């Protein structure tokens, strides 16, 4: 195939992606979804939420690379931040960012059951997602990963929290009330995780090669708390051959 034609097809795919068209059979959907966590405490209900951006791409049958093309497509990386809930003074519960939440939104808000539907039926269901206004309550099997830090200033103290264990971490009379998901026109939230964990960005962009805690030690990766912090600035600079070191990334991406 001549390179000129290939270039046109690539540009068409990019146009479809950015403007949510259906050019050359490429299909793209995007929406924002709101995860809300409510916790019962002796002082009343505490509620926290975050709005993240989700997307789904469906390539056409002719654009087949390996097993891709002509199927149901797949989710794009969920961007945004974790739910940050201050359950008690300086004691936080986080519901982590997870790409699987995109598929969860589809499961909750679209019909018919996706895996039994053909691509066109699947696409029609995706068209309906942004029309949904009600919040859906998650079942325990659908809950995101919950974590806390026993010392909010120490990344090594991260702990997984089971829904039944909130009293153990936050004190008597504390229990999970509900976790809900909704599709929303609200803007994505930003800054709540950084406000609770001011060390997080420095940890994320710690100097390369420097001895540091392993992923296994810290538990959740920093991107599970703050997903896709500033990819376009890094990408543009690296694509043009600029040496983007960790110090520069930190300066670009971390709150000032």
mmCIF file of C-alpha atoms in Angstrom:
data_model
loop_
_atom_site.group_PDB
_atom_site.id
_atom_site.type_symbol
_atom_site.label_atom_id
_atom_site.label_comp_id
_atom_site.label_asym_id
_atom_site.label_seq_id
_atom_site.Cartn_x
_atom_site.Cartn_y
_atom_site.Cartn_z
ATOM 1 C CA UNK A 1 0.000 0.000 0.000
ATOM 2 C CA UNK A 2 1.513 3.417 -0.961
ATOM 3 C CA UNK A 3 2.817 5.430 1.968
ATOM 4 C CA UNK A 4 0.541 8.354 1.063
ATOM 5 C CA UNK A 5 -2.562 6.210 1.475
ATOM 6 C CA UNK A 6 -1.256 4.823 4.754
ATOM 7 C CA UNK A 7 -0.717 8.366 5.973
ATOM 8 C CA UNK A 8 -4.272 9.342 5.076
ATOM 9 C CA UNK A 9 -5.650 6.336 6.948
ATOM 10 C CA UNK A 10 -3.591 7.149 10.023
ATOM 11 C CA UNK A 11 -4.783 10.745 9.959
ATOM 12 C CA UNK A 12 -8.339 9.502 9.567
ATOM 13 C CA UNK A 13 -7.959 7.266 12.597
ATOM 14 C CA UNK A 14 -6.563 10.178 14.596
ATOM 15 C CA UNK A 15 -9.444 12.408 13.513
ATOM 16 C CA UNK A 16 -11.921 9.744 14.579
ATOM 17 C CA UNK A 17 -10.194 9.438 17.936
ATOM 18 C CA UNK A 18 -10.106 13.135 18.750
ATOM 19 C CA UNK A 19 -13.487 14.154 17.376
ATOM 20 C CA UNK A 20 -15.392 10.972 18.135
ATOM 21 C CA UNK A 21 -16.357 10.398 14.540
ATOM 22 C CA UNK A 22 -16.806 7.206 12.602
ATOM 23 C CA UNK A 23 -14.314 7.945 9.832
ATOM 24 C CA UNK A 24 -13.157 4.819 7.937
ATOM 25 C CA UNK A 25 -15.064 2.686 10.446
ATOM 26 C CA UNK A 26 -13.035 3.739 13.505
ATOM 27 C CA UNK A 27 -15.317 4.352 16.458
ATOM 28 C CA UNK A 28 -14.536 6.170 19.669
ATOM 29 C CA UNK A 29 -16.577 7.035 22.765
ATOM 30 C CA UNK A 30 -15.632 9.058 25.802
ATOM 31 C CA UNK A 31 -17.400 10.008 28.985
ATOM 32 C CA UNK A 32 -16.700 11.022 32.568
ATOM 33 C CA UNK A 33 -17.677 8.821 35.461
ATOM 34 C CA UNK A 34 -18.043 9.614 39.136
ATOM 35 C CA UNK A 35 -17.128 7.170 41.890
ATOM 36 C CA UNK A 36 -18.598 8.043 45.282
ATOM 37 C CA UNK A 37 -17.698 6.400 48.590
ATOM 38 C CA UNK A 38 -19.734 6.990 51.746
ATOM 39 C CA UNK A 39 -18.605 5.877 55.195
ATOM 40 C CA UNK A 40 -20.597 5.897 58.422
ATOM 41 C CA UNK A 41 -18.726 7.338 61.415
ATOM 42 C CA UNK A 42 -19.702 8.220 65.005
ATOM 43 C CA UNK A 43 -19.844 11.854 63.834
ATOM 44 C CA UNK A 44 -22.087 11.149 60.876
ATOM 45 C CA UNK A 45 -21.725 10.185 57.235
ATOM 46 C CA UNK A 46 -18.501 11.086 55.439
ATOM 47 C CA UNK A 47 -18.667 11.175 51.638
ATOM 48 C CA UNK A 48 -15.894 11.470 49.061
ATOM 49 C CA UNK A 49 -15.886 11.239 45.268
ATOM 50 C CA UNK A 50 -13.718 11.592 42.200
ATOM 51 C CA UNK A 51 -14.554 12.143 38.549
ATOM 52 C CA UNK A 52 -12.380 10.344 36.019
ATOM 53 C CA UNK A 53 -12.305 10.370 32.226
ATOM 54 C CA UNK A 54 -12.992 7.102 30.420
ATOM 55 C CA UNK A 55 -12.874 6.102 26.781
ATOM 56 C CA UNK A 56 -13.490 3.168 24.474
ATOM 57 C CA UNK A 57 -12.119 2.497 20.980
ATOM 58 C CA UNK A 58 -13.554 0.091 18.428
ATOM 59 C CA UNK A 59 -11.440 -0.459 15.282
ATOM 60 C CA UNK A 60 -13.109 -1.688 12.070
ATOM 61 C CA UNK A 61 -12.800 -5.198 10.716
ATOM 62 C CA UNK A 62 -10.317 -4.181 8.007
ATOM 63 C CA UNK A 63 -7.933 -2.657 10.572
ATOM 64 C CA UNK A 64 -6.841 -6.030 11.872
ATOM 65 C CA UNK A 65 -3.512 -6.367 13.656
ATOM 66 C CA UNK A 66 -3.250 -9.729 15.356
ATOM 67 C CA UNK A 67 -6.553 -10.276 17.144
ATOM 68 C CA UNK A 68 -7.617 -6.621 17.000
ATOM 69 C CA UNK A 69 -10.116 -5.188 14.546
ATOM 70 C CA UNK A 70 -13.736 -6.016 13.946
ATOM 71 C CA UNK A 71 -14.469 -6.931 17.568
ATOM 72 C CA UNK A 72 -15.795 -5.074 20.558
ATOM 73 C CA UNK A 73 -12.661 -2.948 20.910
ATOM 74 C CA UNK A 74 -11.340 -2.043 24.309
ATOM 75 C CA UNK A 75 -10.997 0.618 26.992
ATOM 76 C CA UNK A 76 -8.549 3.487 26.886
ATOM 77 C CA UNK A 77 -6.593 4.289 30.006
ATOM 78 C CA UNK A 78 -8.799 5.793 32.691
ATOM 79 C CA UNK A 79 -7.420 9.217 33.647
ATOM 80 C CA UNK A 80 -7.942 11.052 36.883
ATOM 81 C CA UNK A 81 -7.350 10.437 40.541
ATOM 82 C CA UNK A 82 -8.477 8.136 43.327
ATOM 83 C CA UNK A 83 -11.346 8.929 45.655
ATOM 84 C CA UNK A 84 -9.845 10.652 48.714
ATOM 85 C CA UNK A 85 -11.946 10.365 51.842
ATOM 86 C CA UNK A 86 -10.816 11.833 55.183
ATOM 87 C CA UNK A 87 -12.597 9.414 57.501
ATOM 88 C CA UNK A 88 -11.026 10.874 60.651
ATOM 89 C CA UNK A 89 -8.636 13.801 61.132
ATOM 90 C CA UNK A 90 -5.546 13.086 58.985
ATOM 91 C CA UNK A 91 -6.711 9.498 58.364
ATOM 92 C CA UNK A 92 -7.630 8.833 54.747
ATOM 93 C CA UNK A 93 -9.334 6.074 52.799
ATOM 94 C CA UNK A 94 -8.510 5.896 49.072
ATOM 95 C CA UNK A 95 -10.513 4.087 46.388
ATOM 96 C CA UNK A 96 -7.889 3.501 43.707
ATOM 97 C CA UNK A 97 -7.965 4.361 40.022
ATOM 98 C CA UNK A 98 -8.441 1.210 37.951
ATOM 99 C CA UNK A 99 -8.798 0.852 34.180
ATOM 100 C CA UNK A 100 -11.318 -1.922 34.830
ATOM 101 C CA UNK A 101 -13.725 0.803 35.975
ATOM 102 C CA UNK A 102 -14.327 1.655 32.315
ATOM 103 C CA UNK A 103 -15.651 -1.836 31.649
ATOM 104 C CA UNK A 104 -17.575 -1.678 34.920
ATOM 105 C CA UNK A 105 -19.384 1.447 33.713
ATOM 106 C CA UNK A 106 -20.322 -0.354 30.527
ATOM 107 C CA UNK A 107 -21.566 -3.352 32.501
ATOM 108 C CA UNK A 108 -23.691 -1.127 34.740
ATOM 109 C CA UNK A 109 -25.062 1.368 32.243
ATOM 110 C CA UNK A 110 -25.236 -0.317 28.847
ATOM 111 C CA UNK A 111 -27.318 -3.190 27.562
ATOM 112 C CA UNK A 112 -27.599 -5.858 26.232
ATOM 113 C CA UNK A 113 -24.892 -7.962 27.893
ATOM 114 C CA UNK A 114 -21.840 -6.965 25.937
ATOM 115 C CA UNK A 115 -19.960 -10.162 25.400
ATOM 116 C CA UNK A 116 -22.963 -11.815 23.761
ATOM 117 C CA UNK A 117 -23.605 -8.861 21.450
ATOM 118 C CA UNK A 118 -22.212 -8.206 17.992
ATOM 119 C CA UNK A 119 -20.079 -5.101 17.276
ATOM 120 C CA UNK A 120 -23.007 -3.005 15.996
ATOM 121 C CA UNK A 121 -25.160 -3.894 18.984
ATOM 122 C CA UNK A 122 -22.186 -3.215 21.246
ATOM 123 C CA UNK A 123 -21.715 0.196 19.612
ATOM 124 C CA UNK A 124 -25.403 1.054 20.088
ATOM 125 C CA UNK A 125 -25.057 0.274 23.782
ATOM 126 C CA UNK A 126 -22.018 2.519 24.040
ATOM 127 C CA UNK A 127 -24.028 5.294 22.384
ATOM 128 C CA UNK A 128 -26.460 5.145 25.299
ATOM 129 C CA UNK A 129 -23.932 5.481 28.115
ATOM 130 C CA UNK A 130 -23.880 9.272 28.148
ATOM 131 C CA UNK A 131 -27.678 9.341 28.426
ATOM 132 C CA UNK A 132 -27.622 7.604 31.816
ATOM 133 C CA UNK A 133 -28.349 9.908 34.768
ATOM 134 C CA UNK A 134 -28.831 7.564 37.709
ATOM 135 C CA UNK A 135 -26.058 6.384 40.030
ATOM 136 C CA UNK A 136 -25.657 2.624 40.404
ATOM 137 C CA UNK A 137 -24.706 1.047 43.709
ATOM 138 C CA UNK A 138 -21.786 -1.364 43.393
ATOM 139 C CA UNK A 139 -21.825 -4.851 44.809
ATOM 140 C CA UNK A 140 -18.888 -5.955 47.003
ATOM 141 C CA UNK A 141 -17.440 -7.877 44.039
ATOM 142 C CA UNK A 142 -17.404 -4.635 42.033
ATOM 143 C CA UNK A 143 -15.669 -2.515 44.662
ATOM 144 C CA UNK A 144 -12.413 -0.821 43.691
ATOM 145 C CA UNK A 145 -9.293 -1.532 45.710
ATOM 146 C CA UNK A 146 -9.358 0.376 49.005
ATOM 147 C CA UNK A 147 -6.164 1.431 50.785
ATOM 148 C CA UNK A 148 -5.004 3.648 53.610
ATOM 149 C CA UNK A 149 -1.708 4.768 55.122
ATOM 150 C CA UNK A 150 -1.269 4.142 58.830
ATOM 151 C CA UNK A 151 1.127 7.093 58.707
ATOM 152 C CA UNK A 152 -0.024 9.474 55.999
ATOM 153 C CA UNK A 153 3.516 10.882 55.718
ATOM 154 C CA UNK A 154 5.172 7.500 55.145
ATOM 155 C CA UNK A 155 4.627 5.663 51.814
ATOM 156 C CA UNK A 156 5.813 2.395 53.358
ATOM 157 C CA UNK A 157 2.772 2.272 55.664
ATOM 158 C CA UNK A 158 0.229 1.680 52.904
ATOM 159 C CA UNK A 159 -2.292 -1.017 53.762
ATOM 160 C CA UNK A 160 -5.113 -2.701 51.881
ATOM 161 C CA UNK A 161 -8.455 -2.197 53.583
ATOM 162 C CA UNK A 162 -11.234 -4.729 53.250
ATOM 163 C CA UNK A 163 -14.733 -3.215 53.413
ATOM 164 C CA UNK A 164 -15.310 -5.054 56.692
ATOM 165 C CA UNK A 165 -12.095 -3.735 58.266
ATOM 166 C CA UNK A 166 -12.743 -0.005 58.518
ATOM 167 C CA UNK A 167 -13.112 -0.115 62.305
ATOM 168 C CA UNK A 168 -9.657 -1.668 62.580
ATOM 169 C CA UNK A 169 -8.054 1.245 60.749
ATOM 170 C CA UNK A 170 -10.307 4.181 61.623
ATOM 171 C CA UNK A 171 -11.802 3.349 65.005
ATOM 172 C CA UNK A 172 -15.056 2.057 66.545
ATOM 173 C CA UNK A 173 -18.301 2.855 64.804
ATOM 174 C CA UNK A 174 -16.763 3.313 61.349
ATOM 175 C CA UNK A 175 -18.256 1.238 58.526
ATOM 176 C CA UNK A 176 -18.623 1.365 54.771
ATOM 177 C CA UNK A 177 -22.087 2.548 53.783
ATOM 178 C CA UNK A 178 -21.969 2.401 49.979
ATOM 179 C CA UNK A 179 -19.931 2.840 46.814
ATOM 180 C CA UNK A 180 -21.714 4.139 43.732
ATOM 181 C CA UNK A 181 -20.785 4.890 40.134
ATOM 182 C CA UNK A 182 -22.485 7.345 37.788
ATOM 183 C CA UNK A 183 -21.912 8.981 34.418
ATOM 184 C CA UNK A 184 -21.571 12.723 34.861
ATOM 185 C CA UNK A 185 -21.008 16.000 32.970
ATOM 186 C CA UNK A 186 -18.852 17.248 35.863
ATOM 187 C CA UNK A 187 -15.187 18.031 35.153
ATOM 188 C CA UNK A 188 -12.533 15.569 36.250
ATOM 189 C CA UNK A 189 -11.329 16.134 39.786
ATOM 190 C CA UNK A 190 -7.724 17.021 40.455
ATOM 191 C CA UNK A 191 -5.568 17.879 43.453
ATOM 192 C CA UNK A 192 -7.364 15.984 46.206
ATOM 193 C CA UNK A 193 -4.858 13.134 46.340
ATOM 194 C CA UNK A 194 -1.920 15.546 46.191
ATOM 195 C CA UNK A 195 -3.401 17.560 49.059
ATOM 196 C CA UNK A 196 -3.688 14.445 51.230
ATOM 197 C CA UNK A 197 -0.336 12.942 50.144
ATOM 198 C CA UNK A 198 1.991 15.866 49.360
ATOM 199 C CA UNK A 199 4.943 13.478 48.977
ATOM 200 C CA UNK A 200 3.291 11.423 46.206
ATOM 201 C CA UNK A 201 4.517 13.337 43.174
ATOM 202 C CA UNK A 202 8.096 13.428 44.457
ATOM 203 C CA UNK A 203 7.864 9.670 44.962
ATOM 204 C CA UNK A 204 6.482 9.163 41.466
ATOM 205 C CA UNK A 205 9.321 11.162 39.888
ATOM 206 C CA UNK A 206 12.136 10.087 42.222
ATOM 207 C CA UNK A 207 15.537 10.110 40.482
ATOM 208 C CA UNK A 208 16.136 7.206 38.109
ATOM 209 C CA UNK A 209 18.610 4.644 39.383
ATOM 210 C CA UNK A 210 18.442 5.914 42.938
ATOM 211 C CA UNK A 211 17.858 3.252 45.572
ATOM 212 C CA UNK A 212 14.189 3.404 46.497
ATOM 213 C CA UNK A 213 11.390 1.294 47.840
ATOM 214 C CA UNK A 214 10.167 -1.454 45.560
ATOM 215 C CA UNK A 215 6.646 -1.624 44.168
ATOM 216 C CA UNK A 216 6.042 -4.585 46.455
ATOM 217 C CA UNK A 217 7.010 -2.499 49.485
ATOM 218 C CA UNK A 218 4.879 0.540 48.737
ATOM 219 C CA UNK A 219 1.906 -1.542 47.680
ATOM 220 C CA UNK A 220 -0.153 0.443 45.161
ATOM 221 C CA UNK A 221 1.848 2.179 42.466
ATOM 222 C CA UNK A 222 1.648 5.954 42.440
ATOM 223 C CA UNK A 223 -0.383 5.807 39.216
ATOM 224 C CA UNK A 224 -3.120 3.884 41.032
ATOM 225 C CA UNK A 225 -3.638 6.997 43.128
ATOM 226 C CA UNK A 226 -3.043 9.534 40.379
ATOM 227 C CA UNK A 227 -3.444 8.183 36.851
ATOM 228 C CA UNK A 228 -1.850 9.773 33.791
ATOM 229 C CA UNK A 229 -0.589 12.820 35.669
ATOM 230 C CA UNK A 230 0.740 14.808 32.683
ATOM 231 C CA UNK A 231 1.412 12.481 29.742
ATOM 232 C CA UNK A 232 1.099 14.962 26.895
ATOM 233 C CA UNK A 233 3.895 17.231 28.123
ATOM 234 C CA UNK A 234 6.267 14.314 28.622
ATOM 235 C CA UNK A 235 5.286 12.769 25.306
ATOM 236 C CA UNK A 236 5.755 15.952 23.277
ATOM 237 C CA UNK A 237 9.157 16.687 24.782
ATOM 238 C CA UNK A 238 10.411 13.135 24.381
ATOM 239 C CA UNK A 239 9.044 12.832 20.840
ATOM 240 C CA UNK A 240 11.088 15.862 19.812
ATOM 241 C CA UNK A 241 14.262 14.412 21.261
ATOM 242 C CA UNK A 242 14.460 16.560 24.369
ATOM 243 C CA UNK A 243 16.103 14.815 27.283
ATOM 244 C CA UNK A 244 13.376 14.846 29.897
ATOM 245 C CA UNK A 245 14.990 13.831 33.169
ATOM 246 C CA UNK A 246 13.113 13.062 36.359
ATOM 247 C CA UNK A 247 13.768 16.497 37.839
ATOM 248 C CA UNK A 248 12.253 18.176 34.776
ATOM 249 C CA UNK A 249 9.249 15.833 34.824
ATOM 250 C CA UNK A 250 8.700 16.622 38.475
ATOM 251 C CA UNK A 251 8.786 20.335 37.694
ATOM 252 C CA UNK A 252 6.296 19.910 34.846
ATOM 253 C CA UNK A 253 3.903 17.551 36.531
ATOM 254 C CA UNK A 254 3.937 18.112 40.285
ATOM 255 C CA UNK A 255 1.892 20.790 41.995
ATOM 256 C CA UNK A 256 3.956 23.907 42.629
#
